mmCIF file of C-alpha atoms in Angstrom:
data_model
loop_
_atom_site.group_PDB
_atom_site.id
_atom_site.type_symbol
_atom_site.label_atom_id
_atom_site.label_comp_id
_atom_site.label_asym_id
_atom_site.label_seq_id
_atom_site.Cartn_x
_atom_site.Cartn_y
_atom_site.Cartn_z
ATOM 1 C CA MET T 1 0.308 0.095 -0.004
ATOM 2 C CA GLY T 2 0.737 3.458 -0.880
ATOM 3 C CA PHE T 3 1.249 6.530 0.937
ATOM 4 C CA PHE T 4 -1.504 8.849 1.208
ATOM 5 C CA GLY T 5 -2.194 12.087 2.925
ATOM 6 C CA THR T 6 -3.880 15.320 2.282
ATOM 7 C CA PHE T 7 -2.549 18.759 3.664
ATOM 8 C CA ALA T 8 -3.283 22.793 3.283
ATOM 9 C CA TYR T 9 -0.850 25.452 3.274
ATOM 10 C CA GLU T 10 -2.592 29.067 4.118
ATOM 11 C CA ASN T 11 -1.204 31.925 6.116
ATOM 12 C CA ALA T 12 2.162 30.450 6.163
ATOM 13 C CA SER T 13 1.716 27.139 8.138
ATOM 14 C CA TRP T 14 0.350 23.644 6.822
ATOM 15 C CA LYS T 15 -2.434 21.603 8.658
ATOM 16 C CA THR T 16 -3.105 17.866 7.878
ATOM 17 C CA LEU T 17 -6.908 17.168 6.720
ATOM 18 C CA SER T 18 -8.851 13.687 6.343
ATOM 19 C CA GLU T 19 -8.521 12.245 3.557
ATOM 20 C CA GLY T 20 -9.931 13.801 0.423
ATOM 21 C CA GLU T 21 -11.507 17.053 2.643
ATOM 22 C CA LEU T 22 -10.912 20.501 1.090
ATOM 23 C CA PRO T 23 -12.192 23.408 3.806
ATOM 24 C CA PRO T 24 -12.438 26.753 2.196
ATOM 25 C CA LEU T 25 -9.038 28.053 2.435
ATOM 26 C CA ALA T 26 -7.972 31.859 3.412
ATOM 27 C CA GLU T 27 -6.020 32.850 -0.425
ATOM 28 C CA PRO T 28 -3.039 32.444 -1.017
ATOM 29 C CA SER T 29 -3.838 28.586 -0.354
ATOM 30 C CA LEU T 30 -2.402 25.348 -1.856
ATOM 31 C CA TRP T 31 -4.025 22.270 -1.200
ATOM 32 C CA ILE T 32 -2.479 18.722 -1.708
ATOM 33 C CA ASP T 33 -3.910 15.509 -1.520
ATOM 34 C CA VAL T 34 -1.262 12.278 -2.160
ATOM 35 C CA HIS T 35 -2.957 9.012 -3.082
ATOM 36 C CA ASP T 36 -0.906 5.666 -2.888
ATOM 37 C CA SER T 37 2.019 7.180 -3.660
ATOM 38 C CA ASP T 38 0.558 7.994 -7.393
ATOM 39 C CA ILE T 39 -1.236 10.975 -7.968
ATOM 40 C CA THR T 40 -0.533 13.935 -5.886
ATOM 41 C CA SER T 41 -3.813 16.652 -6.770
ATOM 42 C CA VAL T 42 -2.698 19.787 -5.967
ATOM 43 C CA VAL T 43 -5.487 22.703 -5.828
ATOM 44 C CA TYR T 44 -4.542 26.184 -5.200
ATOM 45 C CA ALA T 45 -6.113 29.470 -4.739
ATOM 46 C CA PRO T 46 -6.352 31.894 -6.356
ATOM 47 C CA ALA T 47 -5.884 30.482 -9.549
ATOM 48 C CA GLY T 48 -4.688 33.032 -12.162
ATOM 49 C CA PRO T 49 -4.592 31.993 -15.499
ATOM 50 C CA GLY T 50 -4.633 28.382 -14.307
ATOM 51 C CA SER T 51 -7.564 26.221 -13.380
ATOM 52 C CA GLY T 52 -6.820 25.897 -9.882
ATOM 53 C CA VAL T 53 -5.789 22.260 -10.390
ATOM 54 C CA ALA T 54 -2.759 20.167 -11.286
ATOM 55 C CA TYR T 55 -1.405 17.394 -10.693
ATOM 56 C CA LEU T 56 2.004 15.311 -9.902
ATOM 57 C CA GLY T 57 3.120 11.960 -11.092
ATOM 58 C CA LEU T 58 -0.422 10.678 -12.697
ATOM 59 C CA THR T 59 -3.311 12.191 -13.754
ATOM 60 C CA PRO T 60 -6.497 10.541 -12.793
ATOM 61 C CA ARG T 61 -7.769 10.441 -15.721
ATOM 62 C CA THR T 62 -4.232 8.186 -16.563
ATOM 63 C CA TYR T 63 -4.169 6.177 -13.362
ATOM 64 C CA PHE T 64 -7.704 5.185 -13.519
ATOM 65 C CA GLU T 65 -7.724 4.774 -17.354
ATOM 66 C CA ASN T 66 -10.932 6.980 -16.917
ATOM 67 C CA PRO T 67 -10.997 10.254 -19.272
ATOM 68 C CA ASN T 68 -14.007 11.072 -16.791
ATOM 69 C CA ALA T 69 -11.966 11.120 -13.201
ATOM 70 C CA SER T 70 -10.675 14.553 -14.377
ATOM 71 C CA ASP T 71 -10.786 17.210 -16.490
ATOM 72 C CA PRO T 72 -8.049 17.121 -19.664
ATOM 73 C CA THR T 73 -4.520 19.058 -18.379
ATOM 74 C CA ASP T 74 -3.046 21.855 -19.473
ATOM 75 C CA VAL T 75 0.870 21.724 -18.066
ATOM 76 C CA LEU T 76 1.761 24.874 -19.623
ATOM 77 C CA ARG T 77 -1.931 26.235 -17.863
ATOM 78 C CA GLU T 78 -1.305 25.097 -14.716
ATOM 79 C CA ALA T 79 2.530 26.101 -14.750
ATOM 80 C CA ALA T 80 1.455 29.748 -14.875
ATOM 81 C CA GLY T 81 -0.654 29.519 -12.496
ATOM 82 C CA LEU T 82 1.260 28.042 -9.929
ATOM 83 C CA ALA T 83 4.018 30.281 -10.884
ATOM 84 C CA ALA T 84 1.034 33.706 -10.509
ATOM 85 C CA TRP T 85 -0.195 31.430 -6.891
ATOM 86 C CA TRP T 86 3.575 31.874 -6.204
ATOM 87 C CA GLY T 87 4.626 35.347 -6.999
ATOM 88 C CA GLU T 88 1.842 36.461 -4.595
ATOM 89 C CA LEU T 89 3.755 35.060 -1.729
ATOM 90 C CA ASN T 90 6.994 35.999 -3.480
ATOM 91 C CA PRO T 91 6.391 39.667 -4.642
ATOM 92 C CA GLY T 92 9.285 40.693 -6.934
ATOM 93 C CA GLY T 93 10.062 37.004 -7.600
ATOM 94 C CA ASP T 94 11.203 36.092 -11.689
ATOM 95 C CA VAL T 95 6.901 34.556 -12.245
ATOM 96 C CA PRO T 96 8.400 32.987 -15.867
ATOM 97 C CA ALA T 97 11.484 31.360 -14.544
ATOM 98 C CA MET T 98 9.053 29.652 -11.657
ATOM 99 C CA GLN T 99 6.601 28.661 -14.554
ATOM 100 C CA ALA T 100 9.225 26.761 -16.074
ATOM 101 C CA GLU T 101 10.486 25.392 -13.313
ATOM 102 C CA LEU T 102 7.336 24.080 -12.224
ATOM 103 C CA LEU T 103 7.200 22.769 -15.800
ATOM 104 C CA GLN T 104 8.894 19.339 -14.491
ATOM 105 C CA TYR T 105 7.097 18.829 -12.025
ATOM 106 C CA LEU T 106 3.637 18.735 -13.588
ATOM 107 C CA ALA T 107 1.615 15.629 -14.704
ATOM 108 C CA GLU T 108 -0.144 15.597 -18.261
ATOM 109 C CA ASP T 109 -2.691 12.896 -19.224
ATOM 110 C CA GLU T 110 -0.911 10.086 -20.757
ATOM 111 C CA ASP T 111 -2.590 6.743 -22.445
ATOM 112 C CA PRO T 112 -2.542 4.153 -19.941
ATOM 113 C CA ASP T 113 -1.674 1.788 -22.811
ATOM 114 C CA GLY T 114 1.504 3.938 -23.922
ATOM 115 C CA PHE T 115 3.742 3.029 -20.725
ATOM 116 C CA GLU T 116 6.039 0.716 -21.023
ATOM 117 C CA TRP T 117 8.762 -0.152 -18.411
ATOM 118 C CA ASP T 118 12.300 -0.304 -20.288
ATOM 119 C CA GLU T 119 14.037 -3.239 -19.849
ATOM 120 C CA ALA T 120 17.559 -2.241 -20.049
ATOM 121 C CA GLU T 121 17.217 0.473 -17.896
ATOM 122 C CA ASP T 122 18.446 -0.537 -14.329
ATOM 123 C CA VAL T 123 16.277 -0.608 -11.276
ATOM 124 C CA ASP T 124 19.286 1.331 -9.683
ATOM 125 C CA ASP T 125 19.314 4.253 -11.984
ATOM 126 C CA ILE T 126 15.150 5.124 -11.787
ATOM 127 C CA ASP T 127 14.635 8.493 -9.755
ATOM 128 C CA ASP T 128 12.735 8.174 -6.941
ATOM 129 C CA GLY T 129 10.779 10.921 -7.760
ATOM 130 C CA GLU T 130 9.426 9.150 -10.590
ATOM 131 C CA VAL T 131 8.487 6.095 -8.642
ATOM 132 C CA PHE T 132 6.681 7.595 -5.750
ATOM 133 C CA VAL T 133 4.527 10.886 -5.792
ATOM 134 C CA GLU T 134 5.320 11.923 -2.432
ATOM 135 C CA VAL T 135 9.267 12.309 -3.578
ATOM 136 C CA LYS T 136 8.129 14.512 -6.605
ATOM 137 C CA THR T 137 5.894 16.186 -3.864
ATOM 138 C CA ARG T 138 8.562 17.006 -1.758
ATOM 139 C CA ARG T 139 10.738 18.197 -4.555
ATOM 140 C CA PHE T 140 7.738 20.356 -6.294
ATOM 141 C CA LEU T 141 6.999 22.056 -2.579
ATOM 142 C CA THR T 142 10.626 22.899 -2.316
ATOM 143 C CA ALA T 143 10.638 24.430 -5.480
ATOM 144 C CA LEU T 144 7.938 26.739 -4.497
ATOM 145 C CA GLY T 145 9.993 27.307 -1.122
ATOM 146 C CA LEU T 146 7.789 26.315 1.045
ATOM 147 C CA PRO T 147 8.476 24.340 4.300
ATOM 148 C CA LEU T 148 6.930 20.752 3.915
ATOM 149 C CA PRO T 149 4.419 18.950 6.125
ATOM 150 C CA ALA T 150 5.433 17.012 8.928
ATOM 151 C CA GLU T 151 4.104 13.836 7.462
ATOM 152 C CA LEU T 152 6.159 14.087 4.410
ATOM 153 C CA SER T 153 9.810 15.379 5.555
#
């Protein structure tokens, strides 16, 4: 069984929530929900030019092999939205540079049948961030300059 955890960042601190709980939060806020070490849902407000929802690891559409599991993803739009969100916390920060940085973390919809394991690849050479979404989530939060929730430290 993988890692599960739901956390909300508001007023410069994290709080742990019940799985899937998304209460109203004071803006700027960030809500992350880690599902079975495979998906991290990221809900951010204000959304700026983004939709306010992004994913790390896999998207629900890919993970559940169901196009109705989530809206289609647009990683460029969400990177712009998350960078604008970061800009709210860091006035005068380099928002375009942050947008470029965040692109490497965001998941886009993929054909679940298109996944292939490279048999020649040494398992020891695979980055943990590509296997465990909580590792990628820690890196994502660090890129945003945020502290980590205790459960992800």
